[in-house]
CSV table of C-alpha atoms in Angstrom, one decimal:
chain,number,residue,atom,x,y,z
A,1,MET,CA,-12.0,7.4,-12.0
A,2,LYS,CA,-8.3,8.0,-12.6
A,3,ILE,CA,-5.5,5.7,-11.4
A,4,ILE,CA,-2.1,7.2,-10.8
A,5,PRO,CA,0.7,4.9,-9.9
A,6,LEU,CA,3.2,6.8,-7.7
A,7,LYS,CA,6.1,4.5,-8.2
A,8,GLU,CA,9.0,5.5,-6.0
A,9,GLY,CA,11.3,2.9,-7.7
A,10,ASN,CA,12.6,-0.7,-7.8
A,11,PHE,CA,14.6,-1.8,-4.7
A,12,SER,CA,16.3,-4.6,-3.2
A,13,THR,CA,15.5,-5.3,0.5
A,14,SER,CA,17.7,-6.8,3.1
A,15,LYS,CA,16.9,-9.1,6.0
A,16,ASN,CA,16.6,-5.9,8.2
A,17,LYS,CA,14.3,-4.4,5.7
A,18,ASN,CA,16.6,-1.8,4.5
A,19,PHE,CA,15.8,-0.6,1.0
A,20,THR,CA,18.4,0.0,-1.7
A,21,LEU,CA,17.3,1.7,-4.9
A,22,LEU,CA,18.0,-0.6,-8.0
A,23,THR,CA,20.1,1.1,-10.8
A,24,GLU,CA,21.7,0.0,-14.1
A,25,GLU,CA,25.0,-0.3,-12.1
A,26,ASN,CA,23.8,-2.6,-9.3
A,27,ILE,CA,20.7,-4.3,-10.6
A,28,HIS,CA,22.6,-7.5,-11.3
A,29,THR,CA,24.8,-7.6,-8.1
A,30,ALA,CA,22.3,-6.4,-5.5
A,31,LYS,CA,21.3,-8.9,-2.9
A,32,GLY,CA,17.9,-9.4,-1.2
A,33,ILE,CA,14.4,-9.5,-2.5
A,34,LYS,CA,13.6,-7.3,-5.5
A,35,MET,CA,10.5,-5.3,-5.4
A,36,SER,CA,8.9,-1.9,-6.4
A,37,VAL,CA,7.3,0.5,-4.1
A,38,THR,CA,4.3,1.9,-5.7
A,39,PRO,CA,1.5,3.8,-3.9
A,40,TYR,CA,-1.6,4.8,-5.9
A,41,LEU,CA,-3.5,8.1,-6.2
A,42,ILE,CA,-7.1,7.5,-7.2
A,43,THR,CA,-9.4,10.5,-8.2
A,44,THR,CA,-13.0,10.1,-8.3
A,45,GLU,CA,-15.8,12.7,-8.5
A,46,LYS,CA,-16.0,12.8,-4.7
A,47,ASP,CA,-12.4,12.0,-3.5
A,48,VAL,CA,-8.7,12.2,-4.1
A,49,ILE,CA,-7.6,8.8,-2.5
A,50,LEU,CA,-4.1,7.7,-1.6
A,51,LEU,CA,-3.7,3.9,-1.2
A,52,ASP,CA,-0.7,3.4,1.2
A,53,ALA,CA,2.1,5.9,1.3
A,54,GLY,CA,5.4,4.4,0.4
A,55,ILE,CA,8.9,4.7,1.9
A,56,GLY,CA,9.5,8.4,1.2
A,57,TRP,CA,12.2,7.9,-1.3
A,58,LYS,CA,13.9,11.2,-2.1
A,59,ASN,CA,15.7,12.1,-5.5
A,60,GLU,CA,19.0,14.1,-5.7
A,61,SER,CA,17.1,17.4,-5.1
A,62,GLY,CA,15.8,16.1,-1.8
A,63,LYS,CA,12.3,16.1,-2.7
A,64,THR,CA,10.2,12.8,-2.4
A,65,VAL,CA,9.5,11.1,-5.5
A,66,ILE,CA,5.8,10.9,-4.6
A,67,SER,CA,5.6,14.7,-4.3
A,68,GLU,CA,7.3,15.3,-7.8
A,69,LEU,CA,4.8,12.7,-9.5
A,70,MET,CA,1.9,14.5,-7.8
A,71,GLU,CA,3.2,17.8,-9.1
A,72,GLU,CA,3.3,16.6,-12.5
A,73,GLU,CA,-0.3,15.5,-12.1
A,74,ASN,CA,-1.1,19.1,-10.7
A,75,ILE,CA,-2.4,17.6,-7.6
A,76,ALA,CA,-1.3,19.4,-4.5
A,77,PRO,CA,-0.9,17.6,-1.1
A,78,GLU,CA,-3.9,19.6,0.2
A,79,LYS,CA,-6.2,18.0,-2.4
A,80,VAL,CA,-5.9,14.5,-0.9
A,81,THR,CA,-8.9,13.8,1.0
A,82,LYS,CA,-8.4,10.2,2.1
A,83,ILE,CA,-5.3,7.9,2.9
A,84,LEU,CA,-6.2,4.3,3.1
A,85,LEU,CA,-3.5,2.3,4.8
A,86,SER,CA,-3.5,-1.5,4.3
A,87,HIS,CA,-1.1,-2.2,7.2
A,88,LEU,CA,1.7,-0.5,9.0
A,89,HIS,CA,5.0,-1.7,7.7
A,90,LYS,CA,7.5,1.0,7.1
A,91,ASP,CA,7.4,0.8,3.2
A,92,HIS,CA,3.6,1.6,3.3
A,93,ILE,CA,3.4,4.6,5.7
A,94,GLU,CA,6.4,6.9,5.4
A,95,THR,CA,5.1,9.8,3.4
A,96,THR,CA,2.1,10.3,5.8
A,97,VAL,CA,4.7,12.5,7.8
A,98,THR,CA,6.9,15.2,6.7
A,99,ARG,CA,9.8,16.1,9.1
A,100,THR,CA,10.8,19.8,9.7
A,101,GLY,CA,13.9,19.7,11.8
A,102,GLU,CA,13.0,18.3,15.0
A,103,ASN,CA,9.3,18.8,14.4
A,104,PHE,CA,6.9,17.1,12.0
A,105,LYS,CA,3.5,17.6,10.2
A,106,ALA,CA,1.0,15.8,8.1
A,107,THR,CA,2.1,15.6,4.6
A,108,PHE,CA,-1.5,15.6,3.4
A,109,PRO,CA,-3.1,18.0,5.9
A,110,ASN,CA,-6.7,17.7,4.7
A,111,ALA,CA,-6.9,13.9,4.4
A,112,GLU,CA,-8.6,11.5,6.8
A,113,ILE,CA,-6.2,8.6,7.5
A,114,PHE,CA,-7.9,5.2,7.7
A,115,ILE,CA,-6.0,2.7,10.1
A,116,GLN,CA,-7.0,-0.6,11.4
A,117,LYS,CA,-6.8,-0.4,15.1
A,118,ARG,CA,-5.9,-4.2,15.5
A,119,GLU,CA,-3.0,-3.8,13.0
A,120,LEU,CA,-1.7,-0.9,15.2
A,121,GLU,CA,-1.9,-3.2,18.2
A,122,TYR,CA,-0.1,-5.9,16.4
A,123,ALA,CA,2.7,-3.6,15.4
A,124,MET,CA,3.1,-2.2,19.1
A,125,ASN,CA,3.5,-5.7,20.3
A,126,ASN,CA,6.3,-6.5,17.8
A,127,ARG,CA,8.8,-3.8,18.8
A,128,ASP,CA,11.7,-6.2,17.7
A,129,SER,CA,10.4,-6.3,14.1
A,130,HIS,CA,12.5,-4.7,11.4
A,131,SER,CA,9.4,-4.3,9.3
A,132,PHE,CA,8.2,-1.4,11.3
A,133,ASP,CA,9.6,2.1,11.8
A,134,PHE,CA,8.4,3.1,15.2
A,135,ASP,CA,9.6,6.6,15.0
A,136,THR,CA,7.4,7.3,11.8
A,137,LEU,CA,4.4,5.2,13.3
A,138,GLU,CA,4.3,7.0,16.5
A,139,LYS,CA,4.3,10.3,14.7
A,140,LEU,CA,1.6,9.1,12.3
A,141,ILE,CA,-0.9,8.0,14.9
A,142,SER,CA,-0.5,11.5,16.7
A,143,LEU,CA,-1.7,13.2,13.7
A,144,ASP,CA,-5.2,14.9,13.4
A,145,ASN,CA,-7.8,13.3,11.2
A,146,ILE,CA,-7.1,9.7,12.1
A,147,VAL,CA,-10.1,7.4,11.5
A,148,TRP,CA,-9.8,4.3,13.6
A,149,MET,CA,-11.1,1.1,12.2
A,150,ASP,CA,-12.1,-2.0,14.1
A,151,GLU,CA,-14.7,-3.8,12.0
A,152,ASP,CA,-14.0,-6.7,9.7
A,153,GLY,CA,-15.3,-5.1,6.6
A,154,GLY,CA,-17.8,-2.5,5.3
A,155,SER,CA,-18.0,0.7,3.4
A,156,ILE,CA,-16.1,3.7,3.9
A,157,THR,CA,-18.2,5.7,1.5
A,158,ASP,CA,-20.6,4.6,-1.3
A,159,GLU,CA,-17.5,4.3,-3.5
A,160,ILE,CA,-15.0,2.6,-1.1
A,161,TYR,CA,-15.1,-0.8,0.5
A,162,PHE,CA,-12.6,-2.6,2.8
A,163,GLU,CA,-12.1,-6.1,4.3
A,164,VAL,CA,-9.7,-7.2,7.0
A,165,ALA,CA,-8.2,-10.0,5.0
A,166,GLY,CA,-5.2,-10.9,7.2
A,167,GLY,CA,-2.6,-13.1,5.4
A,168,HIS,CA,0.5,-10.9,5.1
A,169,THR,CA,-0.2,-9.4,8.6
A,170,PRO,CA,-3.0,-10.5,11.0
A,171,PHE,CA,-5.2,-7.5,10.3
A,172,MET,CA,-4.1,-6.4,6.9
A,173,GLN,CA,-6.9,-4.5,5.0
A,174,VAL,CA,-7.7,-4.7,1.3
A,175,PHE,CA,-9.8,-2.1,-0.6
A,176,TRP,CA,-12.3,-1.9,-3.5
A,177,ILE,CA,-13.0,1.4,-5.1
A,178,LYS,CA,-16.0,1.4,-7.4
A,179,ASP,CA,-17.0,4.3,-9.9
A,180,GLY,CA,-19.9,3.5,-12.2
A,181,GLU,CA,-19.0,0.4,-14.0
A,182,GLU,CA,-15.3,0.4,-13.0
A,183,THR,CA,-13.8,-1.4,-10.0
A,184,VAL,CA,-10.2,-1.2,-8.5
A,185,PHE,CA,-9.1,-3.9,-6.1
A,186,TYR,CA,-6.0,-3.3,-4.0
A,187,GLY,CA,-4.9,-6.4,-2.3
A,188,ALA,CA,-1.7,-4.8,-0.8
A,189,ASP,CA,0.9,-7.3,0.1
A,190,ASP,CA,-1.5,-10.4,-0.1
A,191,LEU,CA,-1.3,-9.8,-3.8
A,192,PRO,CA,1.8,-7.5,-4.4
A,193,GLN,CA,2.9,-9.0,-7.8
A,194,GLU,CA,1.4,-10.6,-10.8
A,195,SER,CA,3.7,-13.6,-10.2
A,196,TYR,CA,1.7,-14.4,-7.1
A,197,LEU,CA,-1.1,-15.5,-9.3
A,198,LYS,CA,1.1,-17.6,-11.5
A,199,TYR,CA,2.7,-19.6,-8.7
A,200,HIS,CA,0.3,-20.7,-6.1
A,201,LEU,CA,2.6,-20.6,-3.0
A,202,ALA,CA,2.3,-19.9,0.7
A,203,TYR,CA,5.1,-17.5,1.4
A,204,LYS,CA,7.0,-17.7,4.8
A,205,SER,CA,7.4,-13.9,4.8
A,206,ASP,CA,3.6,-13.7,5.4
A,207,PHE,CA,2.1,-14.0,9.0
A,208,ASP,CA,-0.3,-16.7,7.4
A,209,GLY,CA,1.0,-17.5,4.0
A,210,ARG,CA,-1.6,-20.3,3.4
A,211,LYS,CA,-4.5,-17.9,4.1
A,212,ALA,CA,-2.9,-15.3,1.7
A,213,MET,CA,-2.5,-18.0,-1.0
A,214,GLU,CA,-6.2,-19.1,-0.7
A,215,LEU,CA,-7.3,-15.3,-0.8
A,216,ARG,CA,-5.3,-14.8,-4.0
A,217,LEU,CA,-7.2,-17.7,-5.7
A,218,LYS,CA,-10.5,-16.3,-4.5
A,219,TRP,CA,-9.7,-12.8,-5.8
A,220,GLN,CA,-8.4,-14.0,-9.1
A,221,LYS,CA,-11.7,-15.7,-9.8
A,222,GLU,CA,-13.7,-12.7,-8.7
A,223,ALA,CA,-11.5,-10.3,-10.7
A,224,ILE,CA,-11.9,-12.3,-13.9
A,225,GLU,CA,-15.8,-12.5,-13.4
A,226,ASN,CA,-16.1,-8.8,-12.4
A,227,HIS,CA,-13.4,-7.3,-14.7
A,228,TRP,CA,-11.5,-5.8,-11.8
A,229,LYS,CA,-8.4,-3.6,-12.2
A,230,ILE,CA,-5.9,-5.0,-9.7
A,231,LEU,CA,-3.2,-2.7,-8.2
A,232,LEU,CA,0.2,-4.3,-7.7
A,233,TYR,CA,2.2,-2.4,-5.0
A,234,HIS,CA,5.5,-4.5,-5.3
A,235,ASP,CA,5.5,-5.5,-9.0
A,236,LEU,CA,8.9,-4.5,-10.6
A,237,ASP,CA,7.3,-4.0,-14.1
A,238,LYS,CA,3.4,-3.8,-13.9
A,239,ALA,CA,1.3,-1.3,-11.9
A,240,ILE,CA,-2.1,-2.4,-12.9
A,241,LEU,CA,-3.4,-5.9,-14.0
A,242,GLN,CA,-6.8,-6.4,-15.6
A,243,PHE,CA,-8.1,-9.7,-17.0
A,244,LYS,CA,-10.0,-9.9,-20.2
A,245,LYS,CA,-13.4,-11.4,-20.0
């Protein structure tokens, strides 16, 4: 198994969930919450898996950062076989869709896209939320190869496992990918930064902050016992965390 962080950058976010790239010039003056946006590409013998899909940040050439990082790894979009979406906030779904003028297409045309059906229902019932980009979301759910999930947990393949954890959003999913003796855990926005394990807090930005806090305590214990690699989607400095036995 190979883990490839596709870090789009470090950003500050406003109350309206607008993202501003942090640079040397503005890092000390930027207002709002500071976080990275780091989707992950994981290659196994059977699959090329994308864990969440970022905000589609583009560099000066107009190409997305994710596409450039994949080119560096010599992985074409057509090689991605599965996209696992933890939840549908706009900073987790944008690069599933590529806009071509007034039209659009799937960025990863051969990938199955796994979406929790109840999470979509929650999003559609919260049209006033700045956390969602409904233009992108409606394009996403019209794509071919959507796999609608409605169970609370189980296996996608003999390597990929999921659980509807809730916490950050009511039906947010977390994932385990196992290959031989190696286990990767992705807690998405229930466990987005290493600091969330140092300070046991219930965050008001979560739908159920207390549940998310309790889950982090549980996962930390299991990660230590089972030597998981934890993927940190929003950590400014660290993409992968692993505890020593």
